């Protein structure tokens, strides 16, 4: 690094979860920092009501990490994400780090992200999320497979739950990227970093930069999981429609949607009697059919830009 201080802004989007936000902020105040870093935390409240302002105001004035508070009253993840980018530009950060309000960072988290960025000449660095569950997910729900690989392993996309990015991605004299504000129900992060990758920006993996996330019991209830699948499918298809146009996207996804609607409906009908009788195998097969049906519905929601409302429900507090 040069003699010039490196300015780092850690961004948290939050809405109506002050307890979780408090735990997240506490973990960020405990980071192990290099003397030539100037680190600030920016909290963006995605709500017109300043529910979380008190968390920021409670940070001691003598804290080596300054915590700033902002509001984005337009409800929707991409609006809040874009607010963090505007804040990052206005504050002159060299690096912007994205973490979710329901996560807690290991004390060496930021150091690991920064080290990987420097050692591997990366524009974007993503790290792992270790999840624990207040209640076990259903048997029929497939958990995400963790990424396995060494530091510097190339990626072609990244989420926003544990990612560092160079300000070059968002500066007017750089890529000038923003999150797609049409994607108010998810996938805006994958879309953003996929576009960065296609522009030639280098995305790599940092296995030691981990955060912890506790999944509330409400998020693994069957109907909530099914709603999530539908929302994700809709977002993926709408993102494709934005990039490729309606006609090409319809030709690609409509047949898949029809197959999933028909297959899911038949599977639900076939195994519903067994579910009613208490058979575990039939119950699992029934819900897998519900997931297929949800993906089919999500595809057509995306094709016709009918927005799901999955994120209107806040899990946790």
Coordinates of C-alpha atoms in Angstrom, one line a residue, residues 4-166:
X4 CA -1.7 7.7 1.4
X5 CA -4.4 6.4 3.9
X6 CA -6.8 3.9 2.4
X7 CA -10.4 4.9 3.0
X8 CA -12.8 2.0 3.5
X9 CA -16.6 2.3 3.9
X10 CA -18.5 -0.7 5.3
X11 CA -22.1 -0.5 4.2
X12 CA -25.1 -2.0 6.0
X13 CA -28.6 -1.8 4.6
X14 CA -31.2 -2.4 7.3
X15 CA -35.0 -2.2 7.9
X16 CA -36.8 -2.7 11.2
X17 CA -34.1 -5.0 12.7
X18 CA -32.3 -2.9 15.4
X19 CA -31.3 -5.9 17.5
X20 CA -29.6 -7.7 14.7
X21 CA -28.1 -4.4 13.4
X22 CA -26.6 -3.8 16.9
X23 CA -24.8 -7.2 16.8
X24 CA -23.5 -6.5 13.3
X25 CA -22.2 -3.0 14.3
X26 CA -20.6 -4.4 17.4
X27 CA -18.7 -6.9 15.3
X28 CA -17.5 -4.2 13.0
X29 CA -16.2 -2.0 15.8
X30 CA -14.1 -5.0 16.9
X31 CA -12.3 -5.3 13.6
X32 CA -8.5 -5.6 13.6
X33 CA -7.4 -2.6 11.5
X34 CA -4.1 -1.5 9.9
X35 CA -2.8 1.9 11.0
X36 CA -3.0 3.3 7.4
X37 CA -6.7 2.5 7.0
X38 CA -9.5 5.0 7.6
X39 CA -12.6 2.9 8.2
X40 CA -16.1 4.1 8.6
X41 CA -19.4 2.2 8.9
X42 CA -22.4 3.6 7.1
X43 CA -25.9 2.4 8.1
X44 CA -28.7 2.9 5.5
X45 CA -32.1 2.6 6.9
X46 CA -34.5 1.5 4.2
X47 CA -37.6 2.9 5.8
X48 CA -39.1 6.3 6.4
X49 CA -39.1 5.6 10.2
X50 CA -35.6 5.9 11.8
X51 CA -36.0 2.7 13.8
X52 CA -32.2 2.1 13.9
X53 CA -30.9 5.6 14.4
X54 CA -30.4 4.9 18.1
X55 CA -28.0 2.0 17.3
X56 CA -25.7 4.5 15.5
X57 CA -26.1 7.3 18.1
X58 CA -25.0 4.9 20.8
X59 CA -21.6 4.3 19.3
X60 CA -19.0 6.1 21.6
X61 CA -17.6 9.3 20.1
X62 CA -14.0 8.0 20.8
X63 CA -14.5 4.9 18.7
X64 CA -11.7 4.4 16.1
X65 CA -14.4 3.5 13.6
X66 CA -16.9 6.2 12.9
X67 CA -20.5 5.1 12.3
X68 CA -22.7 7.2 10.1
X69 CA -26.5 7.1 9.6
X70 CA -28.5 7.6 6.4
X71 CA -32.0 6.9 5.3
X72 CA -33.5 5.7 2.0
X73 CA -37.3 6.0 2.4
X74 CA -38.1 4.2 -0.9
X75 CA -38.7 0.6 0.2
X76 CA -36.8 -1.9 -1.9
X77 CA -33.3 -3.5 -1.7
X78 CA -31.8 -2.0 -4.8
X79 CA -32.8 1.5 -3.7
X80 CA -31.0 1.0 -0.4
X81 CA -28.0 -0.6 -2.2
X82 CA -27.7 2.3 -4.6
X83 CA -27.9 4.7 -1.6
X84 CA -24.8 3.0 -0.2
X85 CA -23.0 3.5 -3.4
X86 CA -23.8 7.2 -3.5
X87 CA -22.7 7.5 0.1
X88 CA -19.5 5.7 -0.8
X89 CA -18.8 8.1 -3.7
X90 CA -19.7 11.2 -1.6
X91 CA -17.4 10.1 1.3
X92 CA -14.5 9.3 -1.1
X93 CA -13.9 5.7 -0.1
X94 CA -11.3 3.7 -2.1
X95 CA -13.0 0.4 -1.1
X96 CA -16.6 -0.3 -0.3
X97 CA -17.6 -3.4 1.8
X98 CA -21.1 -4.8 1.8
X99 CA -22.4 -6.8 4.8
X100 CA -26.0 -7.7 5.8
X101 CA -27.6 -6.4 9.0
X102 CA -28.2 -10.0 10.2
X103 CA -24.6 -11.0 10.1
X104 CA -21.6 -10.7 12.4
X105 CA -18.1 -10.4 11.2
X106 CA -15.1 -12.2 12.5
X107 CA -12.5 -9.8 14.0
X108 CA -10.1 -10.5 11.1
X109 CA -12.8 -10.3 8.4
X110 CA -11.9 -6.9 6.9
X111 CA -8.2 -7.7 7.0
X112 CA -8.8 -10.9 5.1
X113 CA -10.8 -9.2 2.4
X114 CA -8.3 -6.4 2.0
X115 CA -5.3 -8.8 2.0
X116 CA -6.9 -10.9 -0.7
X117 CA -7.7 -7.8 -2.8
X118 CA -4.1 -6.6 -2.7
X119 CA -2.4 -10.0 -3.1
X120 CA -4.5 -11.0 -6.0
X121 CA -5.0 -7.6 -7.7
X122 CA -8.8 -8.0 -7.4
X123 CA -11.5 -5.5 -8.0
X124 CA -14.1 -7.5 -6.0
X125 CA -13.5 -10.0 -3.2
X126 CA -16.3 -12.2 -1.7
X127 CA -16.1 -14.3 1.4
X128 CA -18.1 -17.2 3.1
X129 CA -21.2 -16.9 5.3
X130 CA -21.5 -19.5 8.1
X131 CA -25.2 -20.0 8.8
X132 CA -26.8 -21.3 11.9
X133 CA -30.6 -22.0 12.2
X134 CA -32.9 -21.2 15.1
X135 CA -35.1 -24.0 13.7
X136 CA -34.0 -26.8 11.4
X137 CA -35.0 -26.4 7.7
X138 CA -37.4 -29.0 6.4
X139 CA -36.0 -32.3 5.0
X140 CA -37.1 -31.4 1.4
X141 CA -35.2 -28.1 1.4
X142 CA -31.7 -28.2 -0.2
X143 CA -29.2 -26.0 1.6
X144 CA -26.8 -23.9 -0.4
X145 CA -23.6 -25.6 -1.2
X146 CA -20.7 -23.6 0.2
X147 CA -18.0 -22.3 -2.2
X148 CA -14.7 -24.2 -1.7
X149 CA -11.5 -22.9 -3.0
X150 CA -8.2 -21.1 -2.2
X151 CA -7.8 -17.3 -1.8
X152 CA -7.8 -15.7 -5.1
X153 CA -9.9 -18.3 -6.9
X154 CA -11.7 -16.5 -9.7
X155 CA -15.5 -16.0 -9.6
X156 CA -17.9 -14.7 -12.2
X157 CA -20.4 -13.3 -9.8
X158 CA -20.8 -12.4 -6.1
X159 CA -23.6 -11.6 -3.6
X160 CA -23.7 -8.6 -1.3
X161 CA -23.8 -10.4 2.0
X162 CA -20.0 -10.4 2.4
X163 CA -18.2 -8.6 -0.4
X164 CA -15.6 -5.9 -0.9
X165 CA -15.4 -3.8 -4.1
X166 CA -13.2 -1.2 -5.5

